[in-house]
Amino acid sequence: MCKGLRIVTIDGPSGGGKSTVSRALAARLHFTYLDTGAMYRAVAYQCREKGVELANSEQLAALLQTIQIELLPPAAGEDDVRVLIDGKEVGALLRTQEMGLLASQVSALPLVRKTLTRLQQKIGESGRIVAEGRDTGTVVFPQAAWKFFLDASPEIRAHRRAEQLRGKGEEVDEQQLLAQIVKRDKDDRERTIAPLKAAPDALTIDSTGLPVEEVVRLMHEKILASF
Ligand code: DC
């Protein structure tokens, strides 16, 4: 029998294959996929749209009090979850490299983390979810039954991300992307609040030489062994 709520957490740095793996695993388990990064990207996007200065805590608090973020299953033939902010679909606008960097800055703000963590916990309160992010096993769902930390070398992560962005029609300089990925990971790992790190009870998987299907198979096997 599993030890806690039927929640799977998958944390790790950007480009480690978390999203693809989390989606596939959620589909196999018939669980809901919770993309917590999309929520940080949504707040970052809305701050930019509304001209909110990140250092202005009053403006930020006002935005967080009113913002409505909805995550919906991907449209037919698409991979990414659909994201609605205040009823307006913005999904594709959140997936750029620029928005990733801004989301990283926004995610270091305690008020943002508090608000989104609460929202994520509400979504997961009855279990049966696969949550993906940086702190889902350490902070958001410390009681989760199954925790994984998915890592890979920075070079392979930059390469995968470049392919992903090219697939979406973005022009990419892979060396620049590598530098951005290294910086974003450093910021995510070194921030004082909810830093990117493996939970003590997480199983770390290095996906550098592993195909996605193999990672999913490993996780699925592990979960079934204690379901
Ligand atoms: O997974 P992603 O690239 O969509 O995440 C965007 C940023 O959001 C990432 O740089 C760090 C932040 N993030 C976070 O701090 N905590 C999470 N649980 C998920 C994402």
PDB file of C-alpha atoms and ligand atoms in Angstrom:
ATOM      1  CA  MET A   1       0.000   0.000   0.000  1.00  0.00           C
ATOM      2  CA  CYS A   2       1.282   3.514  -0.723  1.00  0.00           C
ATOM      3  CA  LYS A   3       2.503   5.589   2.227  1.00  0.00           C
ATOM      4  CA  GLY A   4       0.557   8.812   1.671  1.00  0.00           C
ATOM      5  CA  LEU A   5      -1.844  10.519  -0.673  1.00  0.00           C
ATOM      6  CA  ARG A   6      -1.764   9.101  -4.177  1.00  0.00           C
ATOM      7  CA  ILE A   7       0.440  11.883  -5.449  1.00  0.00           C
ATOM      8  CA  VAL A   8       3.536  11.554  -7.611  1.00  0.00           C
ATOM      9  CA  THR A   9       6.027  14.433  -7.560  1.00  0.00           C
ATOM     10  CA  ILE A  10       8.624  14.965 -10.270  1.00  0.00           C
ATOM     11  CA  ASP A  11      11.105  17.747  -9.599  1.00  0.00           C
ATOM     12  CA  GLY A  12      14.291  18.732 -11.347  1.00  0.00           C
ATOM     13  CA  PRO A  13      16.042  21.398 -13.403  1.00  0.00           C
ATOM     14  CA  SER A  14      14.672  22.730 -16.676  1.00  0.00           C
ATOM     15  CA  GLY A  15      15.080  20.578 -19.759  1.00  0.00           C
ATOM     16  CA  GLY A  16      15.524  17.308 -17.863  1.00  0.00           C
ATOM     17  CA  GLY A  17      12.487  15.839 -19.613  1.00  0.00           C
ATOM     18  CA  LYS A  18      10.138  16.412 -16.679  1.00  0.00           C
ATOM     19  CA  SER A  19       7.165  17.601 -18.709  1.00  0.00           C
ATOM     20  CA  THR A  20       7.193  14.784 -21.244  1.00  0.00           C
ATOM     21  CA  VAL A  21       7.756  12.186 -18.541  1.00  0.00           C
ATOM     22  CA  SER A  22       5.109  13.651 -16.202  1.00  0.00           C
ATOM     23  CA  ARG A  23       2.490  13.788 -18.938  1.00  0.00           C
ATOM     24  CA  ALA A  24       3.166  10.220 -20.035  1.00  0.00           C
ATOM     25  CA  LEU A  25       3.173   8.915 -16.477  1.00  0.00           C
ATOM     26  CA  ALA A  26      -0.069  10.719 -15.624  1.00  0.00           C
ATOM     27  CA  ALA A  27      -1.710   9.205 -18.708  1.00  0.00           C
ATOM     28  CA  ARG A  28      -0.552   5.701 -17.737  1.00  0.00           C
ATOM     29  CA  LEU A  29      -1.816   6.047 -14.186  1.00  0.00           C
ATOM     30  CA  HIS A  30      -5.016   7.884 -15.170  1.00  0.00           C
ATOM     31  CA  PHE A  31      -3.934  10.676 -12.832  1.00  0.00           C
ATOM     32  CA  THR A  32      -4.206  14.422 -13.496  1.00  0.00           C
ATOM     33  CA  TYR A  33      -1.032  16.173 -14.613  1.00  0.00           C
ATOM     34  CA  LEU A  34      -0.225  19.317 -12.612  1.00  0.00           C
ATOM     35  CA  ASP A  35       2.282  21.600 -14.346  1.00  0.00           C
ATOM     36  CA  THR A  36       3.331  23.952 -11.535  1.00  0.00           C
ATOM     37  CA  GLY A  37       5.882  25.742 -13.754  1.00  0.00           C
ATOM     38  CA  ALA A  38       3.003  26.891 -15.965  1.00  0.00           C
ATOM     39  CA  MET A  39       1.555  28.692 -12.939  1.00  0.00           C
ATOM     40  CA  TYR A  40       4.797  30.587 -12.283  1.00  0.00           C
ATOM     41  CA  ARG A  41       4.962  31.443 -15.970  1.00  0.00           C
ATOM     42  CA  ALA A  42       1.345  32.681 -15.817  1.00  0.00           C
ATOM     43  CA  VAL A  43       2.125  35.036 -12.928  1.00  0.00           C
ATOM     44  CA  ALA A  44       5.252  36.274 -14.727  1.00  0.00           C
ATOM     45  CA  TYR A  45       3.235  36.932 -17.874  1.00  0.00           C
ATOM     46  CA  GLN A  46       0.545  38.808 -16.028  1.00  0.00           C
ATOM     47  CA  CYS A  47       3.102  40.949 -14.163  1.00  0.00           C
ATOM     48  CA  ARG A  48       4.495  41.997 -17.517  1.00  0.00           C
ATOM     49  CA  GLU A  49       1.065  42.571 -19.045  1.00  0.00           C
ATOM     50  CA  LYS A  50      -0.037  44.752 -16.130  1.00  0.00           C
ATOM     51  CA  GLY A  51       3.297  46.516 -15.722  1.00  0.00           C
ATOM     52  CA  VAL A  52       3.689  45.252 -12.160  1.00  0.00           C
ATOM     53  CA  GLU A  53       7.133  45.973 -10.723  1.00  0.00           C
ATOM     54  CA  LEU A  54       8.414  42.862  -8.967  1.00  0.00           C
ATOM     55  CA  ALA A  55       9.878  44.968  -6.165  1.00  0.00           C
ATOM     56  CA  ASN A  56       6.530  46.660  -5.509  1.00  0.00           C
ATOM     57  CA  SER A  57       4.862  44.338  -2.994  1.00  0.00           C
ATOM     58  CA  GLU A  58       1.545  46.211  -2.989  1.00  0.00           C
ATOM     59  CA  GLN A  59       1.125  45.923  -6.749  1.00  0.00           C
ATOM     60  CA  LEU A  60       2.171  42.296  -6.607  1.00  0.00           C
ATOM     61  CA  ALA A  61      -0.245  41.471  -3.783  1.00  0.00           C
ATOM     62  CA  ALA A  62      -3.104  43.111  -5.686  1.00  0.00           C
ATOM     63  CA  LEU A  63      -2.326  41.060  -8.780  1.00  0.00           C
ATOM     64  CA  LEU A  64      -2.095  37.810  -6.804  1.00  0.00           C
ATOM     65  CA  GLN A  65      -5.386  38.483  -5.070  1.00  0.00           C
ATOM     66  CA  THR A  66      -7.310  38.788  -8.302  1.00  0.00           C
ATOM     67  CA  ILE A  67      -5.514  36.585 -10.843  1.00  0.00           C
ATOM     68  CA  GLN A  68      -7.477  33.507 -11.932  1.00  0.00           C
ATOM     69  CA  ILE A  69      -5.260  30.766 -13.320  1.00  0.00           C
ATOM     70  CA  GLU A  70      -6.878  27.711 -14.905  1.00  0.00           C
ATOM     71  CA  LEU A  71      -5.005  24.704 -16.234  1.00  0.00           C
ATOM     72  CA  LEU A  72      -6.887  22.594 -18.775  1.00  0.00           C
ATOM     73  CA  PRO A  73      -5.893  19.398 -20.601  1.00  0.00           C
ATOM     74  CA  PRO A  74      -3.968  19.963 -23.859  1.00  0.00           C
ATOM     75  CA  ALA A  75      -5.932  20.611 -27.043  1.00  0.00           C
ATOM     76  CA  ALA A  76      -6.134  17.669 -29.484  1.00  0.00           C
ATOM     77  CA  GLY A  77      -2.728  17.011 -31.049  1.00  0.00           C
ATOM     78  CA  GLU A  78      -0.930  19.355 -28.617  1.00  0.00           C
ATOM     79  CA  ASP A  79       1.427  18.467 -25.753  1.00  0.00           C
ATOM     80  CA  ASP A  80       1.326  21.417 -23.374  1.00  0.00           C
ATOM     81  CA  VAL A  81      -1.505  22.006 -20.919  1.00  0.00           C
ATOM     82  CA  ARG A  82      -3.771  24.918 -21.832  1.00  0.00           C
ATOM     83  CA  VAL A  83      -3.413  27.890 -19.519  1.00  0.00           C
ATOM     84  CA  LEU A  84      -6.130  30.482 -19.029  1.00  0.00           C
ATOM     85  CA  ILE A  85      -5.490  33.728 -17.172  1.00  0.00           C
ATOM     86  CA  ASP A  86      -8.683  35.500 -16.178  1.00  0.00           C
ATOM     87  CA  GLY A  87     -10.489  33.396 -18.790  1.00  0.00           C
ATOM     88  CA  LYS A  88      -8.115  34.228 -21.658  1.00  0.00           C
ATOM     89  CA  GLU A  89      -5.993  31.495 -23.231  1.00  0.00           C
ATOM     90  CA  VAL A  90      -2.286  32.379 -23.113  1.00  0.00           C
ATOM     91  CA  GLY A  91      -0.603  28.948 -23.208  1.00  0.00           C
ATOM     92  CA  ALA A  92       1.762  29.423 -26.147  1.00  0.00           C
ATOM     93  CA  LEU A  93       2.844  32.876 -24.952  1.00  0.00           C
ATOM     94  CA  LEU A  94       4.144  31.337 -21.725  1.00  0.00           C
ATOM     95  CA  ARG A  95       6.439  28.788 -23.321  1.00  0.00           C
ATOM     96  CA  THR A  96       9.138  31.121 -24.590  1.00  0.00           C
ATOM     97  CA  GLN A  97      12.656  31.230 -23.185  1.00  0.00           C
ATOM     98  CA  GLU A  98      12.073  34.838 -22.100  1.00  0.00           C
ATOM     99  CA  MET A  99       9.035  33.862 -20.040  1.00  0.00           C
ATOM    100  CA  GLY A 100      11.037  31.034 -18.444  1.00  0.00           C
ATOM    101  CA  LEU A 101      13.614  33.515 -17.215  1.00  0.00           C
ATOM    102  CA  LEU A 102      10.993  35.930 -15.938  1.00  0.00           C
ATOM    103  CA  ALA A 103       9.163  33.050 -14.222  1.00  0.00           C
ATOM    104  CA  SER A 104      12.396  32.133 -12.466  1.00  0.00           C
ATOM    105  CA  GLN A 105      12.667  35.691 -11.063  1.00  0.00           C
ATOM    106  CA  VAL A 106       9.008  35.770 -10.069  1.00  0.00           C
ATOM    107  CA  SER A 107       9.296  32.356  -8.408  1.00  0.00           C
ATOM    108  CA  ALA A 108      11.874  33.675  -5.927  1.00  0.00           C
ATOM    109  CA  LEU A 109       9.283  36.051  -4.405  1.00  0.00           C
ATOM    110  CA  PRO A 110       7.808  34.688  -1.137  1.00  0.00           C
ATOM    111  CA  LEU A 111       4.317  36.074  -1.765  1.00  0.00           C
ATOM    112  CA  VAL A 112       4.127  34.421  -5.176  1.00  0.00           C
ATOM    113  CA  ARG A 113       5.318  31.089  -3.776  1.00  0.00           C
ATOM    114  CA  LYS A 114       2.855  31.225  -0.890  1.00  0.00           C
ATOM    115  CA  THR A 115      -0.089  31.925  -3.204  1.00  0.00           C
ATOM    116  CA  LEU A 116       0.786  29.314  -5.813  1.00  0.00           C
ATOM    117  CA  THR A 117       1.730  26.638  -3.272  1.00  0.00           C
ATOM    118  CA  ARG A 118      -1.693  27.019  -1.671  1.00  0.00           C
ATOM    119  CA  LEU A 119      -3.410  26.767  -5.039  1.00  0.00           C
ATOM    120  CA  GLN A 120      -1.406  23.664  -5.955  1.00  0.00           C
ATOM    121  CA  GLN A 121      -2.234  22.018  -2.624  1.00  0.00           C
ATOM    122  CA  LYS A 122      -5.914  22.696  -3.222  1.00  0.00           C
ATOM    123  CA  ILE A 123      -5.747  21.079  -6.656  1.00  0.00           C
ATOM    124  CA  GLY A 124      -4.006  18.036  -5.153  1.00  0.00           C
ATOM    125  CA  GLU A 125      -6.088  17.643  -2.001  1.00  0.00           C
ATOM    126  CA  SER A 126      -7.850  14.493  -3.130  1.00  0.00           C
ATOM    127  CA  GLY A 127      -4.760  12.930  -4.675  1.00  0.00           C
ATOM    128  CA  ARG A 128      -4.410  11.141  -8.021  1.00  0.00           C
ATOM    129  CA  ILE A 129      -2.094  13.727  -9.514  1.00  0.00           C
ATOM    130  CA  VAL A 130       1.372  13.824 -11.033  1.00  0.00           C
ATOM    131  CA  ALA A 131       2.854  17.176  -9.980  1.00  0.00           C
ATOM    132  CA  GLU A 132       5.845  18.530 -11.828  1.00  0.00           C
ATOM    133  CA  GLY A 133       8.089  21.407 -10.725  1.00  0.00           C
ATOM    134  CA  ARG A 134      11.023  22.332  -8.500  1.00  0.00           C
ATOM    135  CA  ASP A 135       9.615  21.981  -4.974  1.00  0.00           C
ATOM    136  CA  THR A 136       6.628  19.668  -5.336  1.00  0.00           C
ATOM    137  CA  GLY A 137       8.274  16.881  -3.301  1.00  0.00           C
ATOM    138  CA  THR A 138       9.890  19.153  -0.717  1.00  0.00           C
ATOM    139  CA  VAL A 139       7.331  21.906  -0.052  1.00  0.00           C
ATOM    140  CA  VAL A 140       4.035  21.476  -1.895  1.00  0.00           C
ATOM    141  CA  PHE A 141       3.360  17.768  -1.279  1.00  0.00           C
ATOM    142  CA  PRO A 142       5.844  16.534   1.332  1.00  0.00           C
ATOM    143  CA  GLN A 143       3.383  13.706   2.080  1.00  0.00           C
ATOM    144  CA  ALA A 144       3.327  12.450  -1.543  1.00  0.00           C
ATOM    145  CA  ALA A 145       3.523   8.697  -1.925  1.00  0.00           C
ATOM    146  CA  TRP A 146       6.072   8.685  -4.735  1.00  0.00           C
ATOM    147  CA  LYS A 147       8.793  11.263  -5.323  1.00  0.00           C
ATOM    148  CA  PHE A 148      11.269  11.515  -8.160  1.00  0.00           C
ATOM    149  CA  PHE A 149      14.057  13.942  -9.005  1.00  0.00           C
ATOM    150  CA  LEU A 150      14.878  13.991 -12.695  1.00  0.00           C
ATOM    151  CA  ASP A 151      18.307  15.279 -13.632  1.00  0.00           C
ATOM    152  CA  ALA A 152      20.480  15.327 -16.771  1.00  0.00           C
ATOM    153  CA  SER A 153      23.685  17.043 -17.898  1.00  0.00           C
ATOM    154  CA  PRO A 154      23.306  20.763 -18.757  1.00  0.00           C
ATOM    155  CA  GLU A 155      24.453  20.081 -22.342  1.00  0.00           C
ATOM    156  CA  ILE A 156      21.811  17.465 -23.053  1.00  0.00           C
ATOM    157  CA  ARG A 157      19.182  19.630 -21.388  1.00  0.00           C
ATOM    158  CA  ALA A 158      20.122  22.605 -23.559  1.00  0.00           C
ATOM    159  CA  HIS A 159      20.019  20.398 -26.636  1.00  0.00           C
ATOM    160  CA  ARG A 160      16.589  18.962 -25.808  1.00  0.00           C
ATOM    161  CA  ARG A 161      15.216  22.413 -25.055  1.00  0.00           C
ATOM    162  CA  ALA A 162      16.634  23.745 -28.336  1.00  0.00           C
ATOM    163  CA  GLU A 163      14.896  20.969 -30.270  1.00  0.00           C
ATOM    164  CA  GLN A 164      11.657  21.674 -28.420  1.00  0.00           C
ATOM    165  CA  LEU A 165      11.793  25.408 -29.193  1.00  0.00           C
ATOM    166  CA  ARG A 166      12.768  24.780 -32.828  1.00  0.00           C
ATOM    167  CA  GLY A 167       9.742  22.495 -33.080  1.00  0.00           C
ATOM    168  CA  LYS A 168       7.646  25.504 -32.071  1.00  0.00           C
ATOM    169  CA  GLY A 169       9.228  27.658 -34.746  1.00  0.00           C
ATOM    170  CA  GLU A 170      11.559  29.654 -32.461  1.00  0.00           C
ATOM    171  CA  GLU A 171      15.096  30.452 -33.634  1.00  0.00           C
ATOM    172  CA  VAL A 172      17.623  29.130 -31.151  1.00  0.00           C
ATOM    173  CA  ASP A 173      21.294  29.695 -30.392  1.00  0.00           C
ATOM    174  CA  GLU A 174      22.189  26.518 -28.499  1.00  0.00           C
ATOM    175  CA  GLN A 175      25.263  27.959 -26.742  1.00  0.00           C
ATOM    176  CA  GLN A 176      23.244  30.917 -25.496  1.00  0.00           C
ATOM    177  CA  LEU A 177      20.523  28.538 -24.403  1.00  0.00           C
ATOM    178  CA  LEU A 178      23.056  26.481 -22.452  1.00  0.00           C
ATOM    179  CA  ALA A 179      24.276  29.620 -20.653  1.00  0.00           C
ATOM    180  CA  GLN A 180      20.671  30.600 -19.822  1.00  0.00           C
ATOM    181  CA  ILE A 181      19.854  27.120 -18.543  1.00  0.00           C
ATOM    182  CA  VAL A 182      22.938  27.060 -16.319  1.00  0.00           C
ATOM    183  CA  LYS A 183      22.044  30.493 -14.931  1.00  0.00           C
ATOM    184  CA  ARG A 184      18.377  29.669 -14.357  1.00  0.00           C
ATOM    185  CA  ASP A 185      19.275  26.432 -12.545  1.00  0.00           C
ATOM    186  CA  LYS A 186      21.790  28.258 -10.388  1.00  0.00           C
ATOM    187  CA  ASP A 187      19.158  30.862  -9.458  1.00  0.00           C
ATOM    188  CA  ASP A 188      16.546  28.159  -8.796  1.00  0.00           C
ATOM    189  CA  ARG A 189      18.964  26.111  -6.668  1.00  0.00           C
ATOM    190  CA  GLU A 190      20.384  29.017  -4.679  1.00  0.00           C
ATOM    191  CA  ARG A 191      17.261  30.969  -3.809  1.00  0.00           C
ATOM    192  CA  THR A 192      16.508  30.945  -0.111  1.00  0.00           C
ATOM    193  CA  ILE A 193      12.859  29.991  -0.386  1.00  0.00           C
ATOM    194  CA  ALA A 194      11.840  26.556  -1.729  1.00  0.00           C
ATOM    195  CA  PRO A 195      15.050  26.017  -3.709  1.00  0.00           C
ATOM    196  CA  LEU A 196      15.322  23.376  -6.396  1.00  0.00           C
ATOM    197  CA  LYS A 197      16.511  20.224  -4.641  1.00  0.00           C
ATOM    198  CA  ALA A 198      15.655  16.576  -4.275  1.00  0.00           C
ATOM    199  CA  ALA A 199      13.483  15.618  -1.318  1.00  0.00           C
ATOM    200  CA  PRO A 200      15.392  13.273   1.017  1.00  0.00           C
ATOM    201  CA  ASP A 201      12.945  10.484   0.158  1.00  0.00           C
ATOM    202  CA  ALA A 202      12.989  11.102  -3.629  1.00  0.00           C
ATOM    203  CA  LEU A 203      14.479   8.677  -6.110  1.00  0.00           C
ATOM    204  CA  THR A 204      16.936  10.550  -8.333  1.00  0.00           C
ATOM    205  CA  ILE A 205      17.038   9.465 -11.970  1.00  0.00           C
ATOM    206  CA  ASP A 206      19.663  10.798 -14.368  1.00  0.00           C
ATOM    207  CA  SER A 207      18.071  10.832 -17.797  1.00  0.00           C
ATOM    208  CA  THR A 208      21.254  11.809 -19.701  1.00  0.00           C
ATOM    209  CA  GLY A 209      21.520   8.517 -21.547  1.00  0.00           C
ATOM    210  CA  LEU A 210      17.965   7.307 -21.093  1.00  0.00           C
ATOM    211  CA  PRO A 211      15.092   7.561 -23.558  1.00  0.00           C
ATOM    212  CA  VAL A 212      11.900   9.092 -22.185  1.00  0.00           C
ATOM    213  CA  GLU A 213       9.998   5.789 -22.435  1.00  0.00           C
ATOM    214  CA  GLU A 214      12.611   4.120 -20.236  1.00  0.00           C
ATOM    215  CA  VAL A 215      12.327   6.813 -17.558  1.00  0.00           C
ATOM    216  CA  VAL A 216       8.534   6.477 -17.587  1.00  0.00           C
ATOM    217  CA  ARG A 217       8.804   2.685 -17.399  1.00  0.00           C
ATOM    218  CA  LEU A 218      11.167   2.896 -14.407  1.00  0.00           C
ATOM    219  CA  MET A 219       8.869   5.264 -12.536  1.00  0.00           C
ATOM    220  CA  HIS A 220       5.746   3.286 -13.367  1.00  0.00           C
ATOM    221  CA  GLU A 221       7.361   0.082 -12.124  1.00  0.00           C
ATOM    222  CA  LYS A 222       8.397   1.749  -8.901  1.00  0.00           C
ATOM    223  CA  ILE A 223       4.897   3.119  -8.324  1.00  0.00           C
ATOM    224  CA  LEU A 224       3.131  -0.169  -9.052  1.00  0.00           C
ATOM    225  CA  ALA A 225       5.410  -1.940  -6.581  1.00  0.00           C
ATOM    226  CA  SER A 226       3.871   0.055  -3.724  1.00  0.00           C
ATOM    227  CA  PHE A 227       0.445   1.026  -5.050  1.00  0.00           C
TER     228      PHE A 227
HETATM  229  O1   DC B   1       9.283  24.206 -15.320  1.00  0.00           O
HETATM  230  P1   DC B   1       9.272  25.562 -15.954  1.00  0.00           P
HETATM  231  O2   DC B   1      10.490  25.810 -16.807  1.00  0.00           O
HETATM  232  O3   DC B   1       8.000  25.842 -16.695  1.00  0.00           O
HETATM  233  O4   DC B   1       9.344  26.610 -14.726  1.00  0.00           O
HETATM  234  C1   DC B   1       9.508  27.992 -14.928  1.00  0.00           C
HETATM  235  C2   DC B   1      10.161  28.608 -13.706  1.00  0.00           C
HETATM  236  O5   DC B   1       9.275  28.531 -12.596  1.00  0.00           O
HETATM  237  C3   DC B   1      11.458  27.951 -13.228  1.00  0.00           C
HETATM  238  O6   DC B   1      12.618  28.660 -13.604  1.00  0.00           O
HETATM  239  C4   DC B   1      11.384  27.926 -11.738  1.00  0.00           C
HETATM  240  C5   DC B   1       9.966  28.209 -11.413  1.00  0.00           C
HETATM  241  N1   DC B   1       9.293  27.110 -10.736  1.00  0.00           N
HETATM  242  C6   DC B   1       9.426  27.063  -9.367  1.00  0.00           C
HETATM  243  O7   DC B   1      10.141  27.853  -8.788  1.00  0.00           O
HETATM  244  N2   DC B   1       8.752  26.101  -8.667  1.00  0.00           N
HETATM  245  C7   DC B   1       8.005  25.200  -9.284  1.00  0.00           C
HETATM  246  N3   DC B   1       7.360  24.270  -8.563  1.00  0.00           N
HETATM  247  C8   DC B   1       7.885  25.219 -10.693  1.00  0.00           C
HETATM  248  C9   DC B   1       8.552  26.189 -11.389  1.00  0.00           C
END
